[in-house]
PDB file of C-alpha atoms in Angstrom:
ATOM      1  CA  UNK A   1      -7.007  -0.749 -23.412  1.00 86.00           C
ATOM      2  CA  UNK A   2      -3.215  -1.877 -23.374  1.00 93.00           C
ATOM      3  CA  UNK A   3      -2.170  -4.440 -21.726  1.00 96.00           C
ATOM      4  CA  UNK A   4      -0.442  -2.002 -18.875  1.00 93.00           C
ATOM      5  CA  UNK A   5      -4.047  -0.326 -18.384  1.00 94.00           C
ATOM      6  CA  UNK A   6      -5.143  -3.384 -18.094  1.00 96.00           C
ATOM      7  CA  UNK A   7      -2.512  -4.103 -15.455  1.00 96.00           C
ATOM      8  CA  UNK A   8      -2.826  -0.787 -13.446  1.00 97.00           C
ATOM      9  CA  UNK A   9      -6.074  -1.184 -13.580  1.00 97.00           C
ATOM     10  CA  UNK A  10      -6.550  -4.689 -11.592  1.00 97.00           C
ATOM     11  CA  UNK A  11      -3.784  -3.249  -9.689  1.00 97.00           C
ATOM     12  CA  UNK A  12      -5.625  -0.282  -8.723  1.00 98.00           C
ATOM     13  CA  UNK A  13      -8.998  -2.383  -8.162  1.00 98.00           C
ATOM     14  CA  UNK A  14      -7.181  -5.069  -5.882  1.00 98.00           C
ATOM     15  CA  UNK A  15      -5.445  -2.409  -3.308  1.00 98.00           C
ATOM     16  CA  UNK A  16      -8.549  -0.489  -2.905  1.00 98.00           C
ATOM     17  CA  UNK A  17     -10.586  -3.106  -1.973  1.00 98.00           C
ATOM     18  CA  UNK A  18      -7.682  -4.711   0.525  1.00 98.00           C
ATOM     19  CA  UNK A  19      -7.531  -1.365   1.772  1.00 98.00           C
ATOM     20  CA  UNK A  20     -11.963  -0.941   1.674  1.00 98.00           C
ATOM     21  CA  UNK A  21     -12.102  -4.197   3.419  1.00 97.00           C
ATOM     22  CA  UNK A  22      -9.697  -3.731   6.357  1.00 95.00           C
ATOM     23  CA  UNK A  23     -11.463  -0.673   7.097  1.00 96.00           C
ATOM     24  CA  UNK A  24     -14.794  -1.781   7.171  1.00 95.00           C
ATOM     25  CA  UNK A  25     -13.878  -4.916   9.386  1.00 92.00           C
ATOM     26  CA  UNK A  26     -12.841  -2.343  11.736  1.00 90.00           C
ATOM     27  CA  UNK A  27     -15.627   0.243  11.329  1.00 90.00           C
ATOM     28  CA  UNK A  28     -18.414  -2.380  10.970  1.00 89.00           C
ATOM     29  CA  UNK A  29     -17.053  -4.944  14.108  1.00 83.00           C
ATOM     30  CA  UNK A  30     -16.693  -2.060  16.556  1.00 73.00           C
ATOM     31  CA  UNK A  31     -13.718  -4.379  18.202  1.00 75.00           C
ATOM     32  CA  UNK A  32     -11.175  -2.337  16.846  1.00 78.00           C
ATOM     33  CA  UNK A  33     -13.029   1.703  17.025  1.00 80.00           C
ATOM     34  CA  UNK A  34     -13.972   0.576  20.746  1.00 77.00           C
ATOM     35  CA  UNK A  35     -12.398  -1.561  22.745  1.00 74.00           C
ATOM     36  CA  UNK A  36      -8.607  -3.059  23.443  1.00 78.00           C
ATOM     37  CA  UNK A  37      -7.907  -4.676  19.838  1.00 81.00           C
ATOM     38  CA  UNK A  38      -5.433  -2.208  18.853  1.00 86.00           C
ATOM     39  CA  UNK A  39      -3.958  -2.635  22.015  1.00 90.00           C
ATOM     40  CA  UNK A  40      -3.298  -6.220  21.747  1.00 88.00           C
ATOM     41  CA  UNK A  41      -1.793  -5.653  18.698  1.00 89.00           C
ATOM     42  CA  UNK A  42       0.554  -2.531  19.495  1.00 94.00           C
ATOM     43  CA  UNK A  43       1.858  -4.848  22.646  1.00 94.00           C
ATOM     44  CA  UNK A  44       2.776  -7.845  19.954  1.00 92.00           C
ATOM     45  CA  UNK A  45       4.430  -5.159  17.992  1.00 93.00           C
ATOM     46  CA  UNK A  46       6.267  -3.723  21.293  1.00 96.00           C
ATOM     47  CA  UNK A  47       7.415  -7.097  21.797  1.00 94.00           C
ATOM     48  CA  UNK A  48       8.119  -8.026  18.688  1.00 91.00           C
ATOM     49  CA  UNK A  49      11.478  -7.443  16.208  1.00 91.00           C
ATOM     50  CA  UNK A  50      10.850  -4.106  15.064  1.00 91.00           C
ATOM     51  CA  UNK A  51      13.080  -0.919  15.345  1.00 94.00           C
ATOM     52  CA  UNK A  52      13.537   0.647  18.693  1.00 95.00           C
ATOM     53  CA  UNK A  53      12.547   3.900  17.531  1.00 96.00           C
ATOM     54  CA  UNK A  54       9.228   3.299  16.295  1.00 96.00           C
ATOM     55  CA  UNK A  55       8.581   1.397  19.334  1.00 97.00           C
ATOM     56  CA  UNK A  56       9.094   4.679  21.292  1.00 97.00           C
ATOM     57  CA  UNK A  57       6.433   6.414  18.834  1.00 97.00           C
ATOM     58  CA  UNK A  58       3.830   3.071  19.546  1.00 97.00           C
ATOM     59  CA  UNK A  59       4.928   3.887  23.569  1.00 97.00           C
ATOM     60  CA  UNK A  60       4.308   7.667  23.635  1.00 98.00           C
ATOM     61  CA  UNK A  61       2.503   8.828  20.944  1.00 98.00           C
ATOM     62  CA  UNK A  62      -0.039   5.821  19.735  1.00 96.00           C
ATOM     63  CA  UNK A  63      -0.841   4.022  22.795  1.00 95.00           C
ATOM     64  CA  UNK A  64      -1.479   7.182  25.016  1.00 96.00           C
ATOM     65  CA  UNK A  65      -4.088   8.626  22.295  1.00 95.00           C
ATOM     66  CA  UNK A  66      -5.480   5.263  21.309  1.00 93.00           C
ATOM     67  CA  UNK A  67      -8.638   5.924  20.360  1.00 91.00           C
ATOM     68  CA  UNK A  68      -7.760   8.943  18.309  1.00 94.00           C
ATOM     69  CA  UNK A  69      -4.942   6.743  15.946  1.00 94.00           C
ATOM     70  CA  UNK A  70      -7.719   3.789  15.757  1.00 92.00           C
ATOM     71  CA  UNK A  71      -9.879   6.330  14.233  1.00 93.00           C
ATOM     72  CA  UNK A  72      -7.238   7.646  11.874  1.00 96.00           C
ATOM     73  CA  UNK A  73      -6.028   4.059  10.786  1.00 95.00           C
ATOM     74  CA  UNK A  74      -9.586   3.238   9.759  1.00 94.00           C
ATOM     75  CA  UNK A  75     -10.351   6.219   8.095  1.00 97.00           C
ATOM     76  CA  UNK A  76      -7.231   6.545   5.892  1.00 98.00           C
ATOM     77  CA  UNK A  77      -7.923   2.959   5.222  1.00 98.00           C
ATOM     78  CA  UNK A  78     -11.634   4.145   4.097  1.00 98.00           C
ATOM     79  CA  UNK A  79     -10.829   6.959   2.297  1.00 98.00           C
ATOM     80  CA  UNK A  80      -7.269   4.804   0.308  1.00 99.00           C
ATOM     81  CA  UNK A  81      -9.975   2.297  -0.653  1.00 99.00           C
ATOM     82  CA  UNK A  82     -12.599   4.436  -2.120  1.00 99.00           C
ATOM     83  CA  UNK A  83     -10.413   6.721  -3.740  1.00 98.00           C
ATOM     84  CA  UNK A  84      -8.643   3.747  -5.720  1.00 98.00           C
ATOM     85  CA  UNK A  85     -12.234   1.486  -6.006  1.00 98.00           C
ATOM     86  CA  UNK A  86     -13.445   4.796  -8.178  1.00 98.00           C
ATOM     87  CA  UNK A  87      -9.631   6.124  -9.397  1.00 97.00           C
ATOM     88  CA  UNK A  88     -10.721   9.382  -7.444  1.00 97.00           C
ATOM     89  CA  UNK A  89      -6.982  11.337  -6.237  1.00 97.00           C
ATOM     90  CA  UNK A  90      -5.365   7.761  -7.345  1.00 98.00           C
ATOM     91  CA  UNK A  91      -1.917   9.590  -6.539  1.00 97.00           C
ATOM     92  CA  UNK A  92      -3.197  10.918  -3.028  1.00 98.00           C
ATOM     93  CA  UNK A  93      -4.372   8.262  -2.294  1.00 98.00           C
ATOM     94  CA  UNK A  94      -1.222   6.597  -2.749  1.00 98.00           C
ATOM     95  CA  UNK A  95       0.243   8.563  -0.693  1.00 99.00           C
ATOM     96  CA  UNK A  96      -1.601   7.704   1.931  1.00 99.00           C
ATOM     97  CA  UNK A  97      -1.530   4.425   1.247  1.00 99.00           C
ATOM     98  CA  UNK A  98       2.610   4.091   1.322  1.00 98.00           C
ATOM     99  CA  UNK A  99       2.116   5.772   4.571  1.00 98.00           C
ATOM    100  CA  UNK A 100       0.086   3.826   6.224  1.00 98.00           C
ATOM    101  CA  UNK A 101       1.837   0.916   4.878  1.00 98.00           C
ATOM    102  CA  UNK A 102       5.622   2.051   5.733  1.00 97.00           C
ATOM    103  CA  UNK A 103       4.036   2.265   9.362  1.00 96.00           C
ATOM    104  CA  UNK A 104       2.784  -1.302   9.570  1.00 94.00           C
ATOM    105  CA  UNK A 105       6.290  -2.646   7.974  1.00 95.00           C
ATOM    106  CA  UNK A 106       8.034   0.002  10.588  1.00 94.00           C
ATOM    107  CA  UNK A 107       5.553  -1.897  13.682  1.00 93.00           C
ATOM    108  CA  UNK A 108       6.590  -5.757  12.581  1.00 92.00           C
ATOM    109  CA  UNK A 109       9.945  -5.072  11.435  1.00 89.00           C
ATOM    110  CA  UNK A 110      11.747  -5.203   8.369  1.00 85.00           C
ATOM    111  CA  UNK A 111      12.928  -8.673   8.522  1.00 81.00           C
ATOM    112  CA  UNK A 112       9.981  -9.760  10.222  1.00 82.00           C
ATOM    113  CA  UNK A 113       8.618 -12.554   7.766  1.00 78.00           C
ATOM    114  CA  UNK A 114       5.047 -11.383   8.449  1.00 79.00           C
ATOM    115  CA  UNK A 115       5.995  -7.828   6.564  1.00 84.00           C
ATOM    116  CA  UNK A 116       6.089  -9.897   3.481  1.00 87.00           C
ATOM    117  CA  UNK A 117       2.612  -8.913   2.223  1.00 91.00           C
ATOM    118  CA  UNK A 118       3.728  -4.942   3.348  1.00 94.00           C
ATOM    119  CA  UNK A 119       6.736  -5.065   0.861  1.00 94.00           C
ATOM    120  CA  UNK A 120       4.842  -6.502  -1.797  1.00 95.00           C
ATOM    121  CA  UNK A 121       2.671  -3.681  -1.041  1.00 96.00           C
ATOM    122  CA  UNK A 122       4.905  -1.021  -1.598  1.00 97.00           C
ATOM    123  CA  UNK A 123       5.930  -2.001  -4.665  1.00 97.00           C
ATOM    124  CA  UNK A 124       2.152  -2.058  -5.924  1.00 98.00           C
ATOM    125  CA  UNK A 125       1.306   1.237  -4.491  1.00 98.00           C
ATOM    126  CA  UNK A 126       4.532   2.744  -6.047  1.00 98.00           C
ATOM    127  CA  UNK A 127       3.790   1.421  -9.284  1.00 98.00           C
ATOM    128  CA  UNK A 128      -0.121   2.340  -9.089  1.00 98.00           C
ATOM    129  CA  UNK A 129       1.648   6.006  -7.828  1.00 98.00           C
ATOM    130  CA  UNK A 130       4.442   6.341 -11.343  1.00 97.00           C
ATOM    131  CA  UNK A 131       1.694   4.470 -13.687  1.00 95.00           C
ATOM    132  CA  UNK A 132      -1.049   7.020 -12.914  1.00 93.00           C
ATOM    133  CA  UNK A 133      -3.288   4.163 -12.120  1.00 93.00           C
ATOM    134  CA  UNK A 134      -6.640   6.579 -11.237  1.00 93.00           C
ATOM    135  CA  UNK A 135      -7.015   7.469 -15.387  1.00 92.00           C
ATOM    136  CA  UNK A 136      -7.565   4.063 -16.543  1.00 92.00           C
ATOM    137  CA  UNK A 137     -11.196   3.760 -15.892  1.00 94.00           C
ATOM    138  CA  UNK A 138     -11.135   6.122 -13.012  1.00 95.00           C
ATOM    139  CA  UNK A 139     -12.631   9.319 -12.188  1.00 94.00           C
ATOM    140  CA  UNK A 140      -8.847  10.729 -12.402  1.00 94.00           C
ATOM    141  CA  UNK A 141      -8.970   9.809 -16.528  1.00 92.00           C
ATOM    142  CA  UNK A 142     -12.078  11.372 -16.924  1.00 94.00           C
ATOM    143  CA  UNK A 143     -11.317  14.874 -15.476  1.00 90.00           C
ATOM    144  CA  UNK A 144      -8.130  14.620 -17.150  1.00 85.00           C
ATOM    145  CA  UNK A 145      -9.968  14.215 -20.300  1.00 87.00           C
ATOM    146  CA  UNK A 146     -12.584  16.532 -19.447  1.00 88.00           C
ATOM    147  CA  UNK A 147      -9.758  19.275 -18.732  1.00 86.00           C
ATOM    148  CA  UNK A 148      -8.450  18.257 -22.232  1.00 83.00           C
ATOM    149  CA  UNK A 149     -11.647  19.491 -24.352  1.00 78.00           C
ATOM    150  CA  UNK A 150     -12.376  15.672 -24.903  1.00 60.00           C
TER     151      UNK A 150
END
């Protein structure tokens, strides 16, 4: 293994299970699934620095079906994390995972000091995304080399 695998690989390893974690804190606590945590959080945001027109979209799209996002936000997060944990649809799950991530940055605020960690984010998930991250020690190298004849 080169010293890039090695690389993409910890890479790979260390989003999914950011991404694995912050989903099950929200699936296993119930706070988040059930009650008025996202809530809390969308009004911080609201009030907070970031651009006018995603504050419309937290107004009348998220807050109105609150519930129904809460859901989606943890199960993306779910599905991002196990699909880089095992390097299962490593590039689909990238996807996902510069989506969700481009909407937290988009709620704080580019300039927002706390969207520090969501920049340095992006740049991991872009370079997990271009490096093909899922076939070094991932289910994504072994079909590839099972599609290969070896």
């Amino acid at each position: 293994m080169s010293r890039l695998d090695l690389g993409l690989l910890i890479g790979r390893l260390f989003t999914g299970y950011w991404f694995l974690s912050a989903a099950l804190i929200k699936i296993v606590q119930r706070n988040f699934l059930f009650s008025d945590a996202l809530l809390s959080s969308l009004n911080l945001f609201l009030a907070g620095p970031g651009p006018n027109w995603y504050k419309v979209f937290l107004s009348d799209v998220v807050i109105p079906n609150l519930r129904l996002f809460a859901w989606l936000d943890a199960a993306a997060e779910l599905s991002v994390g196990i699909g880089l944990l095992l390097g299962l649809w490593t590039r689909a799950s990238c996807l996902v995972a510069l989506f969700l991530v481009l909407n937290y940055l988009s709620a704080k605020g580019f300039a927002n000091p706390q969207a520090g960690l969501d920049k340095v984010f992006i740049a991991l998930i872009l370079l997990l995304y271009l490096g093909h991250a899922g076939r070094v020690l991932g289910v994504d190298g072994w079909r590839s080399r099972r599609a290969a004849g070896g």
